[in-house]
mmCIF file of C-alpha atoms in Angstrom:
data_model
loop_
_atom_site.group_PDB
_atom_site.id
_atom_site.type_symbol
_atom_site.label_atom_id
_atom_site.label_comp_id
_atom_site.label_asym_id
_atom_site.label_seq_id
_atom_site.Cartn_x
_atom_site.Cartn_y
_atom_site.Cartn_z
ATOM 1 C CA MET A 30 32.005 -17.220 -14.430
ATOM 2 C CA THR A 31 31.136 -16.930 -18.127
ATOM 3 C CA ALA A 32 28.271 -15.079 -19.661
ATOM 4 C CA THR A 33 25.243 -17.220 -20.228
ATOM 5 C CA ARG A 34 21.684 -16.776 -21.473
ATOM 6 C CA ALA A 35 20.368 -18.783 -18.576
ATOM 7 C CA ALA A 36 20.028 -15.314 -17.047
ATOM 8 C CA PRO A 37 16.527 -13.934 -17.417
ATOM 9 C CA ASP A 38 16.276 -13.161 -21.113
ATOM 10 C CA GLY A 39 12.718 -11.995 -20.585
ATOM 11 C CA ILE A 40 13.088 -9.552 -17.704
ATOM 12 C CA GLY A 41 12.083 -6.684 -19.954
ATOM 13 C CA SER A 42 9.375 -8.742 -21.726
ATOM 14 C CA ARG A 43 6.741 -6.033 -21.434
ATOM 15 C CA ALA A 44 9.297 -3.218 -21.528
ATOM 16 C CA HIS A 45 11.089 -3.535 -24.838
ATOM 17 C CA SER A 46 9.465 -3.646 -28.236
ATOM 18 C CA LEU A 47 11.532 -3.914 -31.389
ATOM 19 C CA SER A 48 11.380 -0.890 -33.649
ATOM 20 C CA HIS A 49 10.093 -1.432 -37.196
ATOM 21 C CA GLN A 50 12.398 1.206 -38.641
ATOM 22 C CA HIS A 51 14.441 -1.524 -40.331
ATOM 23 C CA PRO A 52 12.328 -3.538 -42.837
ATOM 24 C CA HIS A 53 12.607 -7.259 -43.115
ATOM 25 C CA PRO A 54 14.659 -8.001 -46.303
ATOM 26 C CA PHE A 55 12.727 -11.051 -47.279
ATOM 27 C CA SER A 56 9.386 -12.523 -48.232
ATOM 28 C CA ASP A 57 8.383 -15.912 -49.517
ATOM 29 C CA ARG A 58 10.642 -16.385 -52.553
ATOM 30 C CA SER A 59 12.047 -19.272 -54.510
ATOM 31 C CA ALA A 60 15.773 -19.897 -54.364
ATOM 32 C CA THR A 61 17.836 -18.002 -56.926
ATOM 33 C CA MET A 62 21.139 -19.516 -55.733
ATOM 34 C CA SER A 63 23.184 -21.552 -58.184
ATOM 35 C CA SER A 64 21.947 -25.107 -58.989
ATOM 36 C CA THR A 65 24.942 -26.371 -56.972
ATOM 37 C CA PRO A 66 23.961 -25.615 -53.351
ATOM 38 C CA PRO A 67 26.550 -23.889 -51.208
ATOM 39 C CA ARG A 68 28.259 -25.766 -48.418
ATOM 40 C CA ILE A 69 26.919 -24.030 -45.236
ATOM 41 C CA ALA A 70 27.947 -24.592 -41.642
ATOM 42 C CA ILE A 71 26.216 -23.133 -38.641
ATOM 43 C CA VAL A 72 28.345 -23.158 -35.447
ATOM 44 C CA GLY A 73 26.000 -23.327 -32.423
ATOM 45 C CA GLY A 74 22.674 -25.058 -31.870
ATOM 46 C CA GLY A 75 20.786 -22.324 -30.042
ATOM 47 C CA PRO A 76 17.424 -20.889 -31.227
ATOM 48 C CA GLY A 77 18.985 -18.578 -33.825
ATOM 49 C CA GLY A 78 21.201 -21.160 -35.458
ATOM 50 C CA LEU A 79 18.418 -23.771 -35.506
ATOM 51 C CA VAL A 80 15.888 -21.362 -37.020
ATOM 52 C CA CYS A 81 18.413 -20.604 -39.687
ATOM 53 C CA ALA A 82 19.057 -24.231 -40.383
ATOM 54 C CA ARG A 83 15.367 -25.132 -40.530
ATOM 55 C CA THR A 84 14.561 -22.215 -42.895
ATOM 56 C CA LEU A 85 17.353 -23.192 -45.282
ATOM 57 C CA GLN A 86 16.234 -26.840 -45.315
ATOM 58 C CA ARG A 87 12.631 -25.796 -46.018
ATOM 59 C CA HIS A 88 13.949 -24.326 -49.274
ATOM 60 C CA GLY A 89 16.054 -27.331 -50.204
ATOM 61 C CA ILE A 90 19.436 -25.917 -49.103
ATOM 62 C CA PRO A 91 21.504 -28.417 -47.114
ATOM 63 C CA VAL A 92 23.205 -27.231 -43.927
ATOM 64 C CA THR A 93 25.286 -28.758 -41.107
ATOM 65 C CA VAL A 94 25.033 -27.498 -37.495
ATOM 66 C CA PHE A 95 28.065 -28.051 -35.290
ATOM 67 C CA GLU A 96 27.304 -28.083 -31.559
ATOM 68 C CA ARG A 97 29.793 -28.429 -28.729
ATOM 69 C CA GLU A 98 27.402 -30.161 -26.394
ATOM 70 C CA ALA A 99 27.716 -33.951 -26.420
ATOM 71 C CA THR A 100 23.980 -34.666 -26.856
ATOM 72 C CA ALA A 101 20.672 -32.768 -27.000
ATOM 73 C CA GLY A 102 20.089 -33.557 -23.355
ATOM 74 C CA ALA A 103 23.584 -32.810 -22.052
ATOM 75 C CA ARG A 104 22.489 -29.862 -19.981
ATOM 76 C CA SER A 105 19.423 -27.908 -18.889
ATOM 77 C CA GLN A 106 18.500 -25.252 -21.399
ATOM 78 C CA GLY A 107 17.457 -22.750 -18.737
ATOM 79 C CA GLY A 108 14.193 -20.964 -18.052
ATOM 80 C CA THR A 109 11.395 -19.469 -20.059
ATOM 81 C CA LEU A 110 11.322 -17.066 -23.071
ATOM 82 C CA ASP A 111 8.678 -14.635 -24.215
ATOM 83 C CA ILE A 112 8.538 -15.013 -27.988
ATOM 84 C CA ARG A 113 7.433 -11.771 -29.594
ATOM 85 C CA GLU A 114 5.313 -11.326 -32.647
ATOM 86 C CA ASP A 115 7.673 -8.808 -34.284
ATOM 87 C CA THR A 116 10.880 -10.778 -33.821
ATOM 88 C CA GLY A 117 10.950 -14.380 -32.603
ATOM 89 C CA GLN A 118 7.550 -15.206 -34.069
ATOM 90 C CA VAL A 119 8.716 -13.889 -37.444
ATOM 91 C CA GLY A 120 11.610 -16.374 -37.293
ATOM 92 C CA LEU A 121 9.295 -19.266 -36.359
ATOM 93 C CA ARG A 122 6.908 -18.399 -39.186
ATOM 94 C CA ALA A 123 9.839 -18.455 -41.639
ATOM 95 C CA ALA A 124 10.764 -21.850 -40.235
ATOM 96 C CA GLY A 125 7.178 -23.122 -40.733
ATOM 97 C CA LEU A 126 6.830 -23.845 -37.022
ATOM 98 C CA PHE A 127 4.544 -21.102 -35.749
ATOM 99 C CA ASP A 128 1.445 -23.290 -35.215
ATOM 100 C CA GLN A 129 3.469 -25.902 -33.366
ATOM 101 C CA PHE A 130 5.023 -23.169 -31.212
ATOM 102 C CA LEU A 131 1.592 -21.810 -30.347
ATOM 103 C CA ALA A 132 0.464 -25.243 -29.214
ATOM 104 C CA LEU A 133 3.428 -25.477 -26.832
ATOM 105 C CA SER A 134 3.419 -21.876 -25.596
ATOM 106 C CA ARG A 135 1.779 -20.373 -22.515
ATOM 107 C CA PRO A 136 -0.086 -17.174 -23.338
ATOM 108 C CA ASP A 137 -1.033 -16.815 -19.687
ATOM 109 C CA GLY A 138 2.676 -16.545 -18.946
ATOM 110 C CA GLN A 139 2.438 -12.897 -20.009
ATOM 111 C CA GLU A 140 0.958 -12.056 -16.619
ATOM 112 C CA MET A 141 3.218 -9.759 -14.606
ATOM 113 C CA ARG A 142 3.105 -8.433 -11.017
ATOM 114 C CA LEU A 143 5.356 -5.537 -9.980
ATOM 115 C CA MET A 144 6.002 -5.119 -6.253
ATOM 116 C CA ASP A 145 8.056 -2.961 -3.883
ATOM 117 C CA ARG A 146 10.326 -4.518 -1.253
ATOM 118 C CA SER A 147 7.383 -4.792 1.177
ATOM 119 C CA ALA A 148 5.592 -7.117 -1.332
ATOM 120 C CA THR A 149 2.938 -4.499 -2.062
ATOM 121 C CA VAL A 150 1.656 -4.923 -5.619
ATOM 122 C CA LEU A 151 2.223 -1.724 -7.550
ATOM 123 C CA HIS A 152 1.086 -2.944 -10.951
ATOM 124 C CA HIS A 153 -0.585 -6.124 -12.202
ATOM 125 C CA HIS A 154 -0.681 -6.926 -15.952
ATOM 126 C CA ARG A 155 -3.123 -9.608 -17.027
ATOM 127 C CA PRO A 156 -3.086 -10.669 -20.667
ATOM 128 C CA GLU A 157 -6.350 -10.477 -22.572
ATOM 129 C CA PRO A 158 -7.898 -13.756 -23.727
ATOM 130 C CA GLY A 159 -6.304 -14.797 -27.018
ATOM 131 C CA ASP A 160 -3.305 -12.514 -26.533
ATOM 132 C CA THR A 161 -0.376 -14.060 -28.432
ATOM 133 C CA GLY A 162 1.800 -10.952 -28.571
ATOM 134 C CA ALA A 163 4.575 -12.543 -26.436
ATOM 135 C CA PRO A 164 3.577 -15.980 -25.077
ATOM 136 C CA GLU A 165 6.071 -17.832 -22.938
ATOM 137 C CA ILE A 166 7.755 -21.122 -23.747
ATOM 138 C CA ASP A 167 10.415 -23.037 -21.885
ATOM 139 C CA ARG A 168 13.783 -22.972 -23.616
ATOM 140 C CA GLY A 169 14.025 -26.686 -23.589
ATOM 141 C CA HIS A 170 10.611 -27.085 -25.302
ATOM 142 C CA LEU A 171 11.567 -24.557 -27.942
ATOM 143 C CA ARG A 172 14.866 -26.232 -28.686
ATOM 144 C CA THR A 173 13.233 -29.629 -28.976
ATOM 145 C CA LEU A 174 10.663 -28.224 -31.398
ATOM 146 C CA LEU A 175 13.468 -26.815 -33.581
ATOM 147 C CA LEU A 176 15.698 -29.923 -33.375
ATOM 148 C CA ASP A 177 12.816 -32.266 -34.265
ATOM 149 C CA SER A 178 12.078 -30.137 -37.369
ATOM 150 C CA LEU A 179 15.547 -30.738 -38.920
ATOM 151 C CA ALA A 180 16.553 -33.500 -41.260
ATOM 152 C CA PRO A 181 18.206 -36.444 -39.447
ATOM 153 C CA GLY A 182 21.925 -35.928 -39.039
ATOM 154 C CA THR A 183 21.806 -32.152 -39.467
ATOM 155 C CA VAL A 184 23.316 -31.488 -35.990
ATOM 156 C CA ARG A 185 26.735 -32.952 -35.287
ATOM 157 C CA TRP A 186 27.021 -33.158 -31.524
ATOM 158 C CA ASP A 187 30.282 -32.981 -29.611
ATOM 159 C CA HIS A 188 31.918 -30.820 -32.265
ATOM 160 C CA PRO A 189 33.491 -27.790 -30.482
ATOM 161 C CA VAL A 190 35.106 -25.430 -32.999
ATOM 162 C CA GLU A 191 38.617 -24.415 -32.135
ATOM 163 C CA LYS A 192 39.370 -22.044 -35.040
ATOM 164 C CA THR A 193 37.724 -20.427 -38.101
ATOM 165 C CA VAL A 194 40.169 -19.898 -40.939
ATOM 166 C CA PRO A 195 39.361 -17.780 -44.036
ATOM 167 C CA LEU A 196 40.982 -19.266 -47.124
ATOM 168 C CA PRO A 197 42.333 -17.370 -50.188
ATOM 169 C CA ASP A 198 39.600 -18.682 -52.515
ATOM 170 C CA GLY A 199 36.849 -17.185 -50.306
ATOM 171 C CA THR A 200 35.966 -20.503 -48.605
ATOM 172 C CA VAL A 201 36.392 -21.118 -44.889
ATOM 173 C CA ARG A 202 37.956 -23.919 -42.917
ATOM 174 C CA LEU A 203 36.601 -25.016 -39.579
ATOM 175 C CA GLU A 204 39.047 -26.659 -37.229
ATOM 176 C CA PHE A 205 37.678 -28.793 -34.445
ATOM 177 C CA ALA A 206 39.029 -29.944 -31.163
ATOM 178 C CA ARG A 207 38.494 -33.666 -31.757
ATOM 179 C CA HIS A 208 37.586 -34.054 -35.436
ATOM 180 C CA ALA A 209 39.126 -33.458 -38.816
ATOM 181 C CA ALA A 210 38.891 -29.965 -40.335
ATOM 182 C CA GLU A 211 36.227 -29.200 -42.961
ATOM 183 C CA GLU A 212 35.773 -26.444 -45.538
ATOM 184 C CA PHE A 213 32.593 -24.511 -46.352
ATOM 185 C CA ASP A 214 31.368 -21.708 -48.566
ATOM 186 C CA LEU A 215 29.603 -20.028 -45.634
ATOM 187 C CA VAL A 216 30.262 -20.290 -41.898
ATOM 188 C CA ILE A 217 27.654 -18.755 -39.659
ATOM 189 C CA GLY A 218 28.713 -18.025 -36.095
ATOM 190 C CA ALA A 219 25.723 -18.676 -33.873
ATOM 191 C CA ASP A 220 27.932 -19.742 -30.980
ATOM 192 C CA GLY A 221 26.966 -17.195 -28.366
ATOM 193 C CA ALA A 222 28.725 -14.768 -26.076
ATOM 194 C CA TRP A 223 32.208 -16.285 -26.344
ATOM 195 C CA SER A 224 32.006 -17.132 -30.020
ATOM 196 C CA ARG A 225 35.030 -18.829 -31.651
ATOM 197 C CA VAL A 226 33.748 -17.799 -35.076
ATOM 198 C CA ARG A 227 33.678 -14.149 -34.118
ATOM 199 C CA ARG A 228 37.466 -14.134 -33.745
ATOM 200 C CA ALA A 229 37.808 -14.370 -37.513
ATOM 201 C CA LEU A 230 35.931 -11.108 -37.931
ATOM 202 C CA SER A 231 36.450 -9.015 -34.816
ATOM 203 C CA ASP A 232 38.797 -8.511 -31.870
ATOM 204 C CA ALA A 233 35.894 -7.404 -29.681
ATOM 205 C CA GLN A 234 35.481 -9.307 -26.384
ATOM 206 C CA PRO A 235 32.496 -9.159 -24.016
ATOM 207 C CA THR A 236 32.953 -6.885 -20.994
ATOM 208 C CA TYR A 237 31.231 -6.975 -17.604
ATOM 209 C CA SER A 238 28.251 -4.666 -17.496
ATOM 210 C CA GLY A 239 28.302 -4.143 -13.664
ATOM 211 C CA ALA A 240 25.164 -6.200 -13.219
ATOM 212 C CA ALA A 241 24.858 -9.788 -11.929
ATOM 213 C CA PHE A 242 22.040 -12.255 -11.634
ATOM 214 C CA VAL A 243 22.002 -15.244 -9.294
ATOM 215 C CA GLU A 244 19.574 -18.045 -10.349
ATOM 216 C CA VAL A 245 17.670 -20.423 -8.077
ATOM 217 C CA CYS A 246 14.947 -22.958 -8.808
ATOM 218 C CA PHE A 247 11.803 -24.298 -7.104
ATOM 219 C CA ASN A 248 10.359 -27.611 -8.236
ATOM 220 C CA ASP A 249 6.804 -28.891 -7.798
ATOM 221 C CA VAL A 250 6.033 -25.383 -6.534
ATOM 222 C CA ASP A 251 2.232 -25.579 -6.492
ATOM 223 C CA ARG A 252 2.251 -28.459 -4.070
ATOM 224 C CA ARG A 253 5.366 -27.700 -2.025
ATOM 225 C CA PHE A 254 5.325 -23.874 -1.957
ATOM 226 C CA PRO A 255 1.732 -22.772 -2.576
ATOM 227 C CA ALA A 256 2.340 -19.235 -1.152
ATOM 228 C CA ILE A 257 5.213 -18.656 -3.646
ATOM 229 C CA ALA A 258 3.084 -20.127 -6.476
ATOM 230 C CA GLU A 259 0.246 -17.713 -5.653
ATOM 231 C CA GLN A 260 2.585 -14.734 -5.371
ATOM 232 C CA VAL A 261 4.161 -15.404 -8.755
ATOM 233 C CA GLY A 262 0.957 -16.338 -10.564
ATOM 234 C CA GLN A 263 1.095 -17.729 -14.078
ATOM 235 C CA GLY A 264 3.812 -15.417 -15.351
ATOM 236 C CA MET A 265 6.312 -13.173 -13.635
ATOM 237 C CA MET A 266 6.595 -11.548 -10.204
ATOM 238 C CA TRP A 267 9.142 -8.739 -9.936
ATOM 239 C CA ALA A 268 10.035 -7.037 -6.716
ATOM 240 C CA LYS A 269 12.460 -4.115 -6.671
ATOM 241 C CA ALA A 270 14.231 -1.635 -4.458
ATOM 242 C CA GLY A 271 16.718 0.573 -6.240
ATOM 243 C CA HIS A 272 19.198 -1.678 -8.053
ATOM 244 C CA ARG A 273 18.139 -4.764 -6.158
ATOM 245 C CA ASN A 274 15.744 -7.012 -8.079
ATOM 246 C CA LEU A 275 13.963 -10.255 -7.344
ATOM 247 C CA ILE A 276 12.428 -11.720 -10.442
ATOM 248 C CA ALA A 277 10.439 -14.977 -10.259
ATOM 249 C CA GLN A 278 9.184 -16.623 -13.482
ATOM 250 C CA ARG A 279 6.840 -19.581 -13.825
ATOM 251 C CA ASN A 280 8.164 -22.336 -16.139
ATOM 252 C CA ALA A 281 6.221 -25.445 -17.331
ATOM 253 C CA ASP A 282 5.832 -28.490 -15.056
ATOM 254 C CA SER A 283 5.065 -26.508 -11.881
ATOM 255 C CA ARG A 284 8.623 -25.037 -11.757
ATOM 256 C CA ILE A 285 9.621 -21.483 -10.858
ATOM 257 C CA ARG A 286 13.012 -19.923 -11.548
ATOM 258 C CA VAL A 287 14.160 -16.919 -9.553
ATOM 259 C CA TYR A 288 16.708 -14.372 -10.669
ATOM 260 C CA ILE A 289 18.349 -12.262 -7.933
ATOM 261 C CA GLY A 290 19.748 -9.257 -9.787
ATOM 262 C CA PHE A 291 21.817 -6.322 -8.582
ATOM 263 C CA ARG A 292 24.671 -3.959 -9.287
ATOM 264 C CA ALA A 293 27.994 -5.206 -7.951
ATOM 265 C CA PRO A 294 31.666 -5.726 -8.847
ATOM 266 C CA LEU A 295 32.423 -8.881 -10.739
ATOM 267 C CA ASP A 296 34.024 -10.350 -7.652
ATOM 268 C CA TRP A 297 31.037 -9.526 -5.364
ATOM 269 C CA HIS A 298 31.140 -13.112 -4.025
ATOM 270 C CA GLU A 299 34.839 -12.971 -3.095
ATOM 271 C CA GLY A 300 35.572 -14.979 0.040
ATOM 272 C CA ILE A 301 32.820 -17.533 -0.433
ATOM 273 C CA ASP A 302 32.632 -20.704 -2.471
ATOM 274 C CA PHE A 303 29.563 -20.924 -4.692
ATOM 275 C CA ALA A 304 29.447 -24.627 -3.880
ATOM 276 C CA ASP A 305 28.737 -23.598 -0.287
ATOM 277 C CA THR A 306 24.993 -22.984 -0.635
ATOM 278 C CA GLU A 307 24.505 -21.679 2.901
ATOM 279 C CA ALA A 308 27.337 -19.167 2.583
ATOM 280 C CA VAL A 309 25.918 -17.812 -0.684
ATOM 281 C CA ARG A 310 22.444 -17.633 0.853
ATOM 282 C CA ALA A 311 23.728 -15.684 3.858
ATOM 283 C CA ARG A 312 25.545 -13.201 1.572
ATOM 284 C CA LEU A 313 22.420 -12.666 -0.526
ATOM 285 C CA LEU A 314 20.049 -12.351 2.466
ATOM 286 C CA ASP A 315 22.339 -9.662 3.846
ATOM 287 C CA ARG A 316 22.337 -7.820 0.514
ATOM 288 C CA TYR A 317 18.528 -7.910 0.473
ATOM 289 C CA ALA A 318 17.960 -6.800 4.119
ATOM 290 C CA GLY A 319 14.730 -4.842 4.357
ATOM 291 C CA PHE A 320 12.789 -6.956 1.875
ATOM 292 C CA ASP A 321 9.567 -8.634 3.072
ATOM 293 C CA GLU A 322 9.951 -12.136 4.462
ATOM 294 C CA SER A 323 7.647 -13.494 1.752
ATOM 295 C CA LEU A 324 10.219 -12.270 -0.794
ATOM 296 C CA LEU A 325 13.249 -13.431 1.137
ATOM 297 C CA GLY A 326 11.660 -16.877 1.072
ATOM 298 C CA LEU A 327 12.726 -16.967 -2.604
ATOM 299 C CA MET A 328 16.327 -17.211 -1.282
ATOM 300 C CA ARG A 329 15.664 -19.317 1.820
ATOM 301 C CA HIS A 330 13.851 -22.340 0.390
ATOM 302 C CA ASN A 331 15.190 -22.938 -3.106
ATOM 303 C CA ASP A 332 16.070 -26.366 -4.529
ATOM 304 C CA GLY A 333 19.699 -26.997 -5.278
ATOM 305 C CA ALA A 334 22.608 -24.588 -5.669
ATOM 306 C CA PHE A 335 22.781 -20.895 -6.512
ATOM 307 C CA LYS A 336 24.098 -20.169 -10.024
ATOM 308 C CA ASN A 337 25.966 -16.952 -10.739
ATOM 309 C CA HIS A 338 25.319 -15.187 -14.063
ATOM 310 C CA PRO A 339 27.339 -11.962 -14.413
ATOM 311 C CA VAL A 340 26.023 -9.926 -17.384
ATOM 312 C CA PHE A 341 28.484 -9.356 -20.165
ATOM 313 C CA VAL A 342 27.968 -7.219 -23.247
ATOM 314 C CA LEU A 343 29.701 -6.509 -26.554
ATOM 315 C CA PRO A 344 30.652 -2.967 -27.569
ATOM 316 C CA VAL A 345 27.911 -0.818 -29.086
ATOM 317 C CA PRO A 346 28.116 -0.646 -32.025
ATOM 318 C CA HIS A 347 29.819 -3.942 -32.758
ATOM 319 C CA THR A 348 30.915 -3.883 -36.389
ATOM 320 C CA TRP A 349 33.581 -5.642 -38.449
ATOM 321 C CA ASN A 350 35.123 -5.535 -41.910
ATOM 322 C CA ARG A 351 33.468 -8.157 -44.028
ATOM 323 C CA VAL A 352 35.375 -11.411 -44.532
ATOM 324 C CA PRO A 353 34.180 -13.608 -47.421
ATOM 325 C CA GLY A 354 32.226 -16.628 -46.292
ATOM 326 C CA ILE A 355 31.749 -15.682 -42.599
ATOM 327 C CA THR A 356 28.995 -13.892 -40.666
ATOM 328 C CA LEU A 357 27.431 -13.899 -37.182
ATOM 329 C CA LEU A 358 23.971 -13.967 -35.652
ATOM 330 C CA GLY A 359 22.496 -13.648 -32.169
ATOM 331 C CA ASP A 360 24.735 -13.124 -29.203
ATOM 332 C CA ALA A 361 27.848 -13.832 -31.253
ATOM 333 C CA ALA A 362 27.051 -10.651 -33.188
ATOM 334 C CA HIS A 363 25.355 -8.403 -30.611
ATOM 335 C CA LEU A 364 25.555 -9.648 -27.030
ATOM 336 C CA MET A 365 23.386 -7.271 -24.945
ATOM 337 C CA PRO A 366 21.734 -7.120 -21.532
ATOM 338 C CA PRO A 367 18.989 -9.731 -20.864
ATOM 339 C CA VAL A 368 16.003 -7.438 -21.322
ATOM 340 C CA GLY A 369 13.832 -9.699 -23.374
ATOM 341 C CA VAL A 370 15.572 -9.266 -26.728
ATOM 342 C CA GLY A 371 18.395 -11.774 -27.137
ATOM 343 C CA ALA A 372 16.739 -14.999 -28.189
ATOM 344 C CA ASN A 373 14.075 -13.134 -30.148
ATOM 345 C CA LEU A 374 16.677 -11.194 -32.189
ATOM 346 C CA ALA A 375 18.700 -14.353 -32.724
ATOM 347 C CA MET A 376 15.705 -16.126 -34.297
ATOM 348 C CA LEU A 377 14.902 -13.128 -36.462
ATOM 349 C CA ASP A 378 18.582 -12.988 -37.486
ATOM 350 C CA GLY A 379 18.564 -16.663 -38.352
ATOM 351 C CA ALA A 380 15.455 -16.401 -40.514
ATOM 352 C CA GLU A 381 16.660 -13.237 -42.315
ATOM 353 C CA LEU A 382 20.060 -14.716 -43.072
ATOM 354 C CA ALA A 383 18.537 -17.845 -44.420
ATOM 355 C CA GLN A 384 16.144 -15.927 -46.633
ATOM 356 C CA CYS A 385 18.997 -13.762 -47.934
ATOM 357 C CA VAL A 386 20.904 -16.921 -48.907
ATOM 358 C CA ILE A 387 17.756 -18.274 -50.609
ATOM 359 C CA GLY A 388 17.000 -15.022 -52.427
ATOM 360 C CA ARG A 389 20.447 -13.880 -53.593
ATOM 361 C CA PRO A 390 22.603 -15.260 -56.423
ATOM 362 C CA SER A 391 25.838 -15.454 -54.360
ATOM 363 C CA ILE A 392 26.954 -15.938 -50.793
ATOM 364 C CA ASP A 393 28.673 -12.559 -50.823
ATOM 365 C CA GLU A 394 25.499 -10.791 -51.856
ATOM 366 C CA ALA A 395 23.431 -12.691 -49.327
ATOM 367 C CA VAL A 396 25.756 -11.795 -46.439
ATOM 368 C CA ALA A 397 25.951 -8.161 -47.538
ATOM 369 C CA ALA A 398 22.126 -7.921 -47.644
ATOM 370 C CA TYR A 399 21.771 -9.590 -44.284
ATOM 371 C CA GLU A 400 24.422 -7.541 -42.484
ATOM 372 C CA SER A 401 23.012 -4.272 -43.915
ATOM 373 C CA ILE A 402 19.881 -4.932 -41.945
ATOM 374 C CA MET A 403 21.145 -6.835 -38.927
ATOM 375 C CA VAL A 404 24.014 -4.559 -37.868
ATOM 376 C CA PRO A 405 22.149 -1.205 -37.607
ATOM 377 C CA ARG A 406 19.110 -2.947 -36.016
ATOM 378 C CA SER A 407 21.238 -4.630 -33.369
ATOM 379 C CA THR A 408 23.123 -1.397 -32.689
ATOM 380 C CA GLU A 409 19.849 0.354 -31.988
ATOM 381 C CA GLN A 410 18.557 -2.519 -29.823
ATOM 382 C CA ALA A 411 21.801 -2.878 -27.877
ATOM 383 C CA ALA A 412 21.861 0.825 -27.073
ATOM 384 C CA MET A 413 18.230 0.651 -25.930
ATOM 385 C CA GLY A 414 18.999 -2.467 -23.872
ATOM 386 C CA GLY A 415 21.834 -0.714 -22.077
ATOM 387 C CA ALA A 416 19.539 2.222 -21.267
ATOM 388 C CA ILE A 417 16.907 -0.179 -19.884
ATOM 389 C CA LEU A 418 19.487 -2.003 -17.734
ATOM 390 C CA ALA A 419 20.631 1.394 -16.354
ATOM 391 C CA ALA A 420 17.024 2.277 -15.514
ATOM 392 C CA LEU A 421 16.354 -1.054 -13.813
ATOM 393 C CA MET A 422 19.659 -1.210 -11.990
ATOM 394 C CA PRO A 423 20.698 2.391 -11.303
ATOM 395 C CA GLU A 424 24.189 3.153 -10.037
ATOM 396 C CA THR A 425 22.820 4.718 -6.865
ATOM 397 C CA ASP A 426 21.017 2.643 -4.248
ATOM 398 C CA SER A 427 17.524 3.257 -3.042
ATOM 399 C CA THR A 428 14.796 1.641 -0.944
ATOM 400 C CA GLU A 429 12.137 2.767 -3.444
ATOM 401 C CA ALA A 430 10.915 0.415 -6.181
ATOM 402 C CA GLY A 431 11.588 2.933 -8.923
ATOM 403 C CA PHE A 432 10.083 0.854 -11.803
ATOM 404 C CA PRO A 433 10.446 2.807 -15.034
ATOM 405 C CA GLY A 434 7.203 4.025 -16.622
ATOM 406 C CA PHE A 435 7.536 1.730 -19.624
ATOM 407 C CA LEU A 436 6.907 -1.210 -17.294
ATOM 408 C CA THR A 437 3.993 0.130 -15.429
ATOM 409 C CA GLY A 438 2.281 1.759 -18.410
ATOM 410 C CA ASP A 439 2.839 5.224 -16.906
ATOM 411 C CA GLU A 440 5.289 6.785 -19.348
ATOM 412 C CA GLY A 441 5.402 9.925 -17.260
ATOM 413 C CA ALA A 442 6.817 8.009 -14.280
#
């Protein structure tokens, strides 16, 4: 299986707050770039790439986004994201979309229940009225908001990039699987964990973290599974015993996604076919023996197949020697555990990179300014994310919940 951000990007949503040690290198400024706009390509149509594209277009700089998916609706975009005021919301403000985001978001999705394996509630966080610190929004709704904000024709669908080639004059050639090559002054790799653009800068490859998540879904949950709906509430329910986690998150449209997370070898499912739903279910139920039946129901009654999401990460720090005309953002630059940081950092990256292009006289200066902030910040956040994953999924097993104090509000725990 490949790494994917369908895994629960927000599992640390109340656990992990971005440090302000690294200032934002931009403010509202008029473009100082040459009167001839640079040719800019963004590879990847996720939140970070789309925020970058939208912010550039707001300032009159044309951009093309190349996306490997055939259409905007080619696949499900996954679950829900908590968009934080110090990262993702900064990106949406730069893109001029903050008010539209708030209208679509679910502030009550910040609710969180922490339980032990007997389904005893250990901690219950309820957001205050008007709390917009980290409201939830479905990935699909966020992506539609961003896509609809772009000029028609900005995104070229069905354009998987095969190779990124630096040229002697400082420009960059993109080679596609099914289309003619094109040249650009700046190529931005926003193409995720297994980035093709990254290969032009770095030999680093994602490695397995030792943690896996298995995703399941419940549709029309309020009518069909009222007990599960009540247990999860309007936000997140998280039950834990040692390294074994059951995380259920409410999405829009009366849907709940469940992430079954644990420490295991990459081949933990050896001997069973993931297409055999009952075999996967039996393996998971055995792994979660001792959990209350109300919690095991999250594995017994799901709609559709189980989806395996092993967690891959890039080295920390992930750095590279600068190559003219190429840079990275989001998971392509700093793939880290899904502890509520990935999409938020990607949107902040995208906004900052766009503002550096807008506010600097050359592409080289813009990329240098952006990377001088992004690389040390992502190094700090990736190291913190690894520590959080280790705390949430310890190497040793236990029957105790063992939630870290930063989740419960008891820092002494």
